[in-house]
JSON list of C-alpha atoms and ligand atoms in Angstrom, two decimals:
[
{"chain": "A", "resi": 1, "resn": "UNK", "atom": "CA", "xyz": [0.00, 0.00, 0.00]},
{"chain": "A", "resi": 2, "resn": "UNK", "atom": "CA", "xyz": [1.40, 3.68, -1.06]},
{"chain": "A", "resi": 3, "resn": "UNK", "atom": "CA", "xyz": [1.88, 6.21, 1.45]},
{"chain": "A", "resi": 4, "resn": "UNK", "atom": "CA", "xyz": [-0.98, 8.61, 1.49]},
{"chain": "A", "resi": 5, "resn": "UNK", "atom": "CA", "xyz": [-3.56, 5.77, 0.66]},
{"chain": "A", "resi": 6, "resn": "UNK", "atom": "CA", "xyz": [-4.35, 4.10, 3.41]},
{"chain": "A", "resi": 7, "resn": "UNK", "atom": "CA", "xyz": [-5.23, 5.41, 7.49]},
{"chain": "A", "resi": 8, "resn": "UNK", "atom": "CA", "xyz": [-5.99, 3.31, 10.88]},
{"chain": "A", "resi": 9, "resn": "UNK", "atom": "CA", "xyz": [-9.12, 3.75, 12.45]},
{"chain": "A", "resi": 10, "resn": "UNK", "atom": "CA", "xyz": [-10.40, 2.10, 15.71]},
{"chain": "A", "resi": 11, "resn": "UNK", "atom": "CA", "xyz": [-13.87, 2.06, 16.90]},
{"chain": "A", "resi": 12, "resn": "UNK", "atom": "CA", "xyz": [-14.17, 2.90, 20.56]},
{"chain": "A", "resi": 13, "resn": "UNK", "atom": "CA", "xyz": [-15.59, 0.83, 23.29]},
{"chain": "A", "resi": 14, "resn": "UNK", "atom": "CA", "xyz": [-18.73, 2.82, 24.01]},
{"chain": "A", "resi": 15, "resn": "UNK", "atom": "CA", "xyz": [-19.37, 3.46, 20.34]},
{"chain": "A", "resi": 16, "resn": "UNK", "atom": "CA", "xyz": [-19.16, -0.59, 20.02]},
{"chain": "A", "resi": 17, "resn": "UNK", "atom": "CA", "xyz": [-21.32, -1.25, 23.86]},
{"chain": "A", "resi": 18, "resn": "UNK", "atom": "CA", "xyz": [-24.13, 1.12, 22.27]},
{"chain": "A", "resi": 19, "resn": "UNK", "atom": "CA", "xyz": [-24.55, -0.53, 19.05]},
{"chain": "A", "resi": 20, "resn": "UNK", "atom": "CA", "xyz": [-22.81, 1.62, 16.83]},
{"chain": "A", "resi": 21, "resn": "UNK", "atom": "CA", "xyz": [-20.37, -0.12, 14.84]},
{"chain": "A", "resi": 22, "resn": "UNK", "atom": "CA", "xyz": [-22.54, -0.75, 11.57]},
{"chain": "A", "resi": 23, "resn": "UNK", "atom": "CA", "xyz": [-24.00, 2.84, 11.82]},
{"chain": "A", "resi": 24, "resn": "UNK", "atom": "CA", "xyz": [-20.61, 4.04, 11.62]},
{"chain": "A", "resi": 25, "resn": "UNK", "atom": "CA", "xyz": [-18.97, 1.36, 9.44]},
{"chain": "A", "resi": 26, "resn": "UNK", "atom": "CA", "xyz": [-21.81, 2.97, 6.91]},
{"chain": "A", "resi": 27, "resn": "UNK", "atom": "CA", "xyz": [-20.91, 6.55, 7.73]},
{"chain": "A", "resi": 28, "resn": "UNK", "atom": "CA", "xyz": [-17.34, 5.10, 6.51]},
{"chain": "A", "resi": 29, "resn": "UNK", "atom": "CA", "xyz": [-18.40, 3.21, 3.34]},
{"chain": "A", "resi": 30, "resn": "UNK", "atom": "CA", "xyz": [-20.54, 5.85, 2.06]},
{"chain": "A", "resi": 31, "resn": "UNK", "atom": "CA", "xyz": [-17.35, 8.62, 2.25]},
{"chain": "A", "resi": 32, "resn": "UNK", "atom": "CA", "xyz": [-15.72, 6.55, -0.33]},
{"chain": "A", "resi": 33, "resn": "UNK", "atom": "CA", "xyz": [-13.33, 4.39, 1.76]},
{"chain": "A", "resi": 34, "resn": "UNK", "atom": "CA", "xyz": [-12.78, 0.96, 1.51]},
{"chain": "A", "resi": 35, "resn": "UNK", "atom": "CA", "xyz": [-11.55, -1.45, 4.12]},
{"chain": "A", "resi": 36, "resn": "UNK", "atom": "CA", "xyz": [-8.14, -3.30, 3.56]},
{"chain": "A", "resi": 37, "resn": "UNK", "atom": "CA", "xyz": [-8.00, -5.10, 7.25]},
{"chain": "A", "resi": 38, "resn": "UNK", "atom": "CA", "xyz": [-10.39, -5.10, 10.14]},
{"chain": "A", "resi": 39, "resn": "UNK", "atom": "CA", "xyz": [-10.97, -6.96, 13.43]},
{"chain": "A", "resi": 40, "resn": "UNK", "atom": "CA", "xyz": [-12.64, -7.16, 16.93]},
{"chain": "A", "resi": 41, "resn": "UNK", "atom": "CA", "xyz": [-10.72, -7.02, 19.77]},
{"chain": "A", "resi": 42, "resn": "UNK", "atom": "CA", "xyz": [-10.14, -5.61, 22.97]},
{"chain": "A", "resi": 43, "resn": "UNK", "atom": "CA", "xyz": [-6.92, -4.21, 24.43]},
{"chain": "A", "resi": 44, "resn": "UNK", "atom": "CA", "xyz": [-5.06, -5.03, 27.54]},
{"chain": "A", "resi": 45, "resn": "UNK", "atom": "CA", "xyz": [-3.94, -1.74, 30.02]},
{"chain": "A", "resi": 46, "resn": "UNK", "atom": "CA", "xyz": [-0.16, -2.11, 28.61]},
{"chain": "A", "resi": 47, "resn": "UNK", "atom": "CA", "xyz": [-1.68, -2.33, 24.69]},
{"chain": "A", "resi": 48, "resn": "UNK", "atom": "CA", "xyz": [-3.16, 0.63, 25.02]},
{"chain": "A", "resi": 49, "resn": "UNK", "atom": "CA", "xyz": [-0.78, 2.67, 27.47]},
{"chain": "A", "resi": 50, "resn": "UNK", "atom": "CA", "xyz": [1.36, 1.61, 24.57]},
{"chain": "A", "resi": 51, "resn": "UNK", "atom": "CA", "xyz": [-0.88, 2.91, 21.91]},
{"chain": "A", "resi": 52, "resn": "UNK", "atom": "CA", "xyz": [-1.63, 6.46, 22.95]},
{"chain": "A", "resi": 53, "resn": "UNK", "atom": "CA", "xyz": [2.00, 6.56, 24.57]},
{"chain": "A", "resi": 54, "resn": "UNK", "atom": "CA", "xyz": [2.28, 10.06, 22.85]},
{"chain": "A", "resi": 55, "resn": "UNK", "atom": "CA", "xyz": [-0.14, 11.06, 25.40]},
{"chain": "A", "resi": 56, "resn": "UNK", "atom": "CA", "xyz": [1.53, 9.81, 28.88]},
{"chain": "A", "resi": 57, "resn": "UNK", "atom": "CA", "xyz": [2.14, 13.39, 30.10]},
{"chain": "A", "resi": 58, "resn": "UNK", "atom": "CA", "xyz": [-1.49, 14.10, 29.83]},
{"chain": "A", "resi": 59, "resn": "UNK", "atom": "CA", "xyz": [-3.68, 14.58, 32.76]},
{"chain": "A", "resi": 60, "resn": "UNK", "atom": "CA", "xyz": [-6.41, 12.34, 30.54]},
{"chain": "A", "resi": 61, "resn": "UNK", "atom": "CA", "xyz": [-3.52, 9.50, 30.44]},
{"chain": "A", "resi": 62, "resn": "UNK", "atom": "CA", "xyz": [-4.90, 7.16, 32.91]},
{"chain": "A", "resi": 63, "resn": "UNK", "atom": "CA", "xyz": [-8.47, 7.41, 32.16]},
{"chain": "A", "resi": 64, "resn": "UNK", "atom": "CA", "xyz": [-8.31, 7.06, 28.51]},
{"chain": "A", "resi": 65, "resn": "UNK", "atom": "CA", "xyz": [-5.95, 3.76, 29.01]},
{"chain": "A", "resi": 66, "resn": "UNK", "atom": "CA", "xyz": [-9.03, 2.56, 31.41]},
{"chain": "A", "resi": 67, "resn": "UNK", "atom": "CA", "xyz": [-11.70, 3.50, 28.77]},
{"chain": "A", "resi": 68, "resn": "UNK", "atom": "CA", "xyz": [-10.13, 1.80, 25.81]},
{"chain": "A", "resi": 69, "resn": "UNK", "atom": "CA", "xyz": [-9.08, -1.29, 27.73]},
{"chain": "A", "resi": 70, "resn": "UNK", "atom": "CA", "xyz": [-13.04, -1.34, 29.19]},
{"chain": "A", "resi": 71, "resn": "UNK", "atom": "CA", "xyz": [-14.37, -3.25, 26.43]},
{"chain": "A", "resi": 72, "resn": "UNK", "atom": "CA", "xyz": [-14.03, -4.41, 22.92]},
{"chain": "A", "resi": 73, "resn": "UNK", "atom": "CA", "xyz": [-12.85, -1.99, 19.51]},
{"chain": "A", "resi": 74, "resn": "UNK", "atom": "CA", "xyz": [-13.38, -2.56, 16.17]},
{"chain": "A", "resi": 75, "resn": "UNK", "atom": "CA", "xyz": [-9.70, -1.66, 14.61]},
{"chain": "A", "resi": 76, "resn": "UNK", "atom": "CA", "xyz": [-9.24, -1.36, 10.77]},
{"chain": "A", "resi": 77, "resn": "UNK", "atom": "CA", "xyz": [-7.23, -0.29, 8.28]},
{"chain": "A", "resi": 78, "resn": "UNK", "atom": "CA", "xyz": [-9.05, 1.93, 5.00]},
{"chain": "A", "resi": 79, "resn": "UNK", "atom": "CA", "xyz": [-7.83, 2.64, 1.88]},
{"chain": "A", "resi": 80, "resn": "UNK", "atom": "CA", "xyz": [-8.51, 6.35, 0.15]},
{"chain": "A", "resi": 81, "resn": "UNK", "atom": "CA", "xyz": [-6.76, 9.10, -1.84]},
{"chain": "A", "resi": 82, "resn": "UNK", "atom": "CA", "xyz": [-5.52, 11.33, 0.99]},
{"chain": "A", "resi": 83, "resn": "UNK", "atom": "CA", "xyz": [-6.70, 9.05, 3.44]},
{"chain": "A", "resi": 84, "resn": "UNK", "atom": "CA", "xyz": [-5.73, 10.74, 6.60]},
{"chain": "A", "resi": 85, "resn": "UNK", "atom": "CA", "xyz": [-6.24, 14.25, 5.86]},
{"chain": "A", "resi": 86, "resn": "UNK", "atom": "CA", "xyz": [-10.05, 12.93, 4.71]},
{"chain": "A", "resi": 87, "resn": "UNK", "atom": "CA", "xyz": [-10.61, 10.96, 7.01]},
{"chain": "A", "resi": 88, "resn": "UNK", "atom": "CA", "xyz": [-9.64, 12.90, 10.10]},
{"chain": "A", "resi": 89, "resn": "UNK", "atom": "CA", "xyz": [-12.29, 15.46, 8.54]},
{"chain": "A", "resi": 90, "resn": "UNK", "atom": "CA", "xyz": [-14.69, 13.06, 8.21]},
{"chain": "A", "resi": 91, "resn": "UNK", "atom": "CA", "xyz": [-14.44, 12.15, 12.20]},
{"chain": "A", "resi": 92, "resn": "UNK", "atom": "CA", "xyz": [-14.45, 15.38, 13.18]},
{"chain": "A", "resi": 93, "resn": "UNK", "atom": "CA", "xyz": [-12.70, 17.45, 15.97]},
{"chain": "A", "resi": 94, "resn": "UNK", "atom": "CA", "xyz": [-11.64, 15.71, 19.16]},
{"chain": "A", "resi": 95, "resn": "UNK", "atom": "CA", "xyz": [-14.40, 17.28, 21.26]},
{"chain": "A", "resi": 96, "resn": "UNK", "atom": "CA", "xyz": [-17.92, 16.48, 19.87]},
{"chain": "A", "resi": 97, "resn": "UNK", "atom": "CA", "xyz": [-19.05, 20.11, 21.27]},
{"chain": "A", "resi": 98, "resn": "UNK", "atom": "CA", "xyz": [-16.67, 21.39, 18.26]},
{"chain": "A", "resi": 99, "resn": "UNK", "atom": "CA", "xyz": [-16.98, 18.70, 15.78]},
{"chain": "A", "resi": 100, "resn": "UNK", "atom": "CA", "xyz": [-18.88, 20.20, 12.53]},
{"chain": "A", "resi": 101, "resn": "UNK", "atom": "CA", "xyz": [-22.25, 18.95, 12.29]},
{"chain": "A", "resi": 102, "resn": "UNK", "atom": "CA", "xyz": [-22.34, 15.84, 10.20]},
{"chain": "A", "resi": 103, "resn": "UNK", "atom": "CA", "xyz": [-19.08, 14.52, 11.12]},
{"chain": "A", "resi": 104, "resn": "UNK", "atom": "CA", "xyz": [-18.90, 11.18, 12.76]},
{"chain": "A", "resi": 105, "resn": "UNK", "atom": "CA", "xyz": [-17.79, 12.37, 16.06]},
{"chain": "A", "resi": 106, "resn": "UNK", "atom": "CA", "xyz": [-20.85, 14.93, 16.17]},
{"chain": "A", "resi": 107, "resn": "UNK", "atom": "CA", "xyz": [-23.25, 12.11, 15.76]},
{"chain": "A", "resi": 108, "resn": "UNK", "atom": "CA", "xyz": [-22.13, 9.57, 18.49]},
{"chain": "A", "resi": 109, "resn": "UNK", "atom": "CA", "xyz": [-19.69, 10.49, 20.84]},
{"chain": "A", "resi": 110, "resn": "UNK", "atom": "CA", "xyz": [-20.83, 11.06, 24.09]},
{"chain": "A", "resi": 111, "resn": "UNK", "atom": "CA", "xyz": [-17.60, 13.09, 25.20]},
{"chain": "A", "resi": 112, "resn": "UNK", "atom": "CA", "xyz": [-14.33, 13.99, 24.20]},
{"chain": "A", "resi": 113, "resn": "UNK", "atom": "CA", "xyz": [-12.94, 11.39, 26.04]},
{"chain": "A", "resi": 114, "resn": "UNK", "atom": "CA", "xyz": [-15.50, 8.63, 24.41]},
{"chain": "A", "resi": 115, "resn": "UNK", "atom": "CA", "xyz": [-15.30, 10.03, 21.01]},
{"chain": "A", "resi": 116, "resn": "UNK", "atom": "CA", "xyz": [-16.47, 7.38, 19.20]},
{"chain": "A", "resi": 117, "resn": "UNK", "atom": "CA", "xyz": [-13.73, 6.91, 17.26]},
{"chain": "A", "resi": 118, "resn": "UNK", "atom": "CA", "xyz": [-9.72, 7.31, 16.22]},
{"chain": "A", "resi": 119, "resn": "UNK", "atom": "CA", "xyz": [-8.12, 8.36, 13.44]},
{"chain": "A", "resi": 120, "resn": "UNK", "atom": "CA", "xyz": [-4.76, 8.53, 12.89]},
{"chain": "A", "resi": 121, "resn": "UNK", "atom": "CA", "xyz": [-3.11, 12.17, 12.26]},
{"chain": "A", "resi": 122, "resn": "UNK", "atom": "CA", "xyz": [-0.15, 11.49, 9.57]},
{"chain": "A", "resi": 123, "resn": "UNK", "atom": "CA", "xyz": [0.69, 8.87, 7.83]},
{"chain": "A", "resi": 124, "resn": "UNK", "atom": "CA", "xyz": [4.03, 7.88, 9.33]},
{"chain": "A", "resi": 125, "resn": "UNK", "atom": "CA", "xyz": [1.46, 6.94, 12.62]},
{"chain": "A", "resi": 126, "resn": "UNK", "atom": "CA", "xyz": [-0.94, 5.25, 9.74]},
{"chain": "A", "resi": 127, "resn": "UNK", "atom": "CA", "xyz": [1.64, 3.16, 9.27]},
{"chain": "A", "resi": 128, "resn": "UNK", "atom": "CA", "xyz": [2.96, 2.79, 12.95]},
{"chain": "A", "resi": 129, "resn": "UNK", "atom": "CA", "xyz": [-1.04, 2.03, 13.77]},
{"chain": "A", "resi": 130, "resn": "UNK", "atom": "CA", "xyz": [-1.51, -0.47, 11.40]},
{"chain": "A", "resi": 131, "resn": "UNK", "atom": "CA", "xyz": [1.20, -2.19, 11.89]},
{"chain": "A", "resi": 132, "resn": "UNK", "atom": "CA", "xyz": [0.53, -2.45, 15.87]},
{"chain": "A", "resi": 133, "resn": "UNK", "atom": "CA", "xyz": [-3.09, -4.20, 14.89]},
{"chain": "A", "resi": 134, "resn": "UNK", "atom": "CA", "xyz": [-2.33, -6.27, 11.56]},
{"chain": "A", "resi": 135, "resn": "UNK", "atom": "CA", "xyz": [0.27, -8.13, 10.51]},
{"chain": "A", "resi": 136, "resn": "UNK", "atom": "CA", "xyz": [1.72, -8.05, 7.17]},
{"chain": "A", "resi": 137, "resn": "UNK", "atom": "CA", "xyz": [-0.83, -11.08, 5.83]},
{"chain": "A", "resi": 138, "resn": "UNK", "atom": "CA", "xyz": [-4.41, -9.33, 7.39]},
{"chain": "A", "resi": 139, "resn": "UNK", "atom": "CA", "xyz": [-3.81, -6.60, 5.35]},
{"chain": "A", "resi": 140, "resn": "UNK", "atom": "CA", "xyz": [-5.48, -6.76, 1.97]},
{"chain": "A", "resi": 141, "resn": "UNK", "atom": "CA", "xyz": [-4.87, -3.95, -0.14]},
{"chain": "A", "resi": 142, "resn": "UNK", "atom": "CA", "xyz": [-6.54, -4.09, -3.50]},
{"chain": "B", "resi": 201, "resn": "LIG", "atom": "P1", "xyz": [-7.54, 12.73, 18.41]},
{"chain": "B", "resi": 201, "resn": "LIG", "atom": "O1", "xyz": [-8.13, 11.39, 18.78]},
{"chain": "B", "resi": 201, "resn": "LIG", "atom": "O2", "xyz": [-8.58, 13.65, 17.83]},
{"chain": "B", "resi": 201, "resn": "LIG", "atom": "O3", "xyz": [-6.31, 12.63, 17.58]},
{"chain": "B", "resi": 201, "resn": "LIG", "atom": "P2", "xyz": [-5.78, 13.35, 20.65]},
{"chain": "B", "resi": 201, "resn": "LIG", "atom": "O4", "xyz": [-5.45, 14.72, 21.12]},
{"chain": "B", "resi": 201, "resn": "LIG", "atom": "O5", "xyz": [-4.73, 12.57, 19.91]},
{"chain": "B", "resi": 201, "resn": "LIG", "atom": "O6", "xyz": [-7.12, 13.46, 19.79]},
{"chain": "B", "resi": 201, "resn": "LIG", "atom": "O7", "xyz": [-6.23, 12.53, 21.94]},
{"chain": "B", "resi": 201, "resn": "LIG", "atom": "C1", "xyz": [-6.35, 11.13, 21.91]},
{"chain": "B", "resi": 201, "resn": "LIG", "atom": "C2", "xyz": [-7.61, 10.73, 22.62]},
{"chain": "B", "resi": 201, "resn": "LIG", "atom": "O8", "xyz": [-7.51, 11.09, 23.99]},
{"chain": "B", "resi": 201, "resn": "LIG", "atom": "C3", "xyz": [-8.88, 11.45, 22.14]},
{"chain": "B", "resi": 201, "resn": "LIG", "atom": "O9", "xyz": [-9.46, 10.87, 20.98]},
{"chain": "B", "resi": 201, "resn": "LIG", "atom": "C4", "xyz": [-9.79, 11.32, 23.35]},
{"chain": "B", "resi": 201, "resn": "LIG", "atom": "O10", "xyz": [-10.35, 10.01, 23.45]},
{"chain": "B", "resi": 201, "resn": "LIG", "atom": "C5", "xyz": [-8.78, 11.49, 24.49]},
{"chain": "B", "resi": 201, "resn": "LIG", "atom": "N1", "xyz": [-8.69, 12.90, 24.91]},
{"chain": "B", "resi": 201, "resn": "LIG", "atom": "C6", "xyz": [-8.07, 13.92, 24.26]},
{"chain": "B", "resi": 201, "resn": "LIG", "atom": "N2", "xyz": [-8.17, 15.09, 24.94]},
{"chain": "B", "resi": 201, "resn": "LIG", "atom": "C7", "xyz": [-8.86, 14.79, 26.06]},
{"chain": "B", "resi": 201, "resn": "LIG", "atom": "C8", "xyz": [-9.31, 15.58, 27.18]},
{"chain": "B", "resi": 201, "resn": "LIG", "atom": "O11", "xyz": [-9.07, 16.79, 27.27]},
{"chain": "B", "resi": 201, "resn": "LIG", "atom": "N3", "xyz": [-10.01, 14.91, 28.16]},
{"chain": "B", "resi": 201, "resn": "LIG", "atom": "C9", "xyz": [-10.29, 13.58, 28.09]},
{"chain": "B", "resi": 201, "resn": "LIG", "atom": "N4", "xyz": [-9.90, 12.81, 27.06]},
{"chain": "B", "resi": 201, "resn": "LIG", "atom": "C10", "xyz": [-9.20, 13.40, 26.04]},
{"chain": "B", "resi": 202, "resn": "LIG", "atom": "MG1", "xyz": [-4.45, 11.81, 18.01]}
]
């Protein structure tokens, strides 16, 4: 997969516990992108203190670890001209109170810490995020 195609996305846990997932897997599919890798799964404290590690100075660290390790995410990898840049507009802004109406983030999360959903913000982390999810052989560009 070329640089520049391709971003990570994970569904959060409260997006998945409220019955979300398809509602937003359509929001995906009908903005044009197409999914190269996906699975269910849930991460352990250390997988995702490892993930958002960017983050461990923040004073949201500890509770974001314990959100995304409460429960199960839907992680995938989606293919797309610009597919970072689009698809980070097509979230929305990390707080749902400033997230333009229409974007996924506007229409289910519940906070800005469960914001529905992650995108990843440049495409050396598309790569780093993809790789941390999906080996080599679960990805299926095409
Ligand atoms: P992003 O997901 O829009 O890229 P980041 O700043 O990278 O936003 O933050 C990562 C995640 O940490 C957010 O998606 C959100 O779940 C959580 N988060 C960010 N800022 C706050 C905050 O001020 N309070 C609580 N949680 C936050
Ligand atoms: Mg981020």
């Amino acid at each position: 997969m070329k640089t520049g195609e391709f971003t990570f996305t994970m569904i959060k846990p409260t997006a998945v516990r409220l019955g979300k997932l398809v509602p937003i897997l359509h929001e995906i599919n009908l903005a044009g992108f197409n999914v190269v890798a996906m699975k269910m799964t849930r991460l352990s404290r250390l997988q995702a203190e490892k993930f958002y590690e960017i983050h461990n100075d923040k004073p949201f660290f500890e509770d974001l670890v314990s959100f995304m390790s409460s429960g199960p995410v839907l992680a995938a990898v989606l293919r797309k001209e610009n597919a970072v840049s689009e698809f980070r507009k097509l979230i929305g802004n990390t707080n749902p109170q400033n997230a333009e109406e229409g974007t996924i983030r506007k229409k289910f999360a519940i906070s800005v810490q469960e914001n529905a959903i992650h995108g990843s913000d440049s495409d050396e982390n598309a790569l780093k995020e993809s790789c941390f999810f999906f080996s080599q052989f679960e990805i299926f560009p095409h």
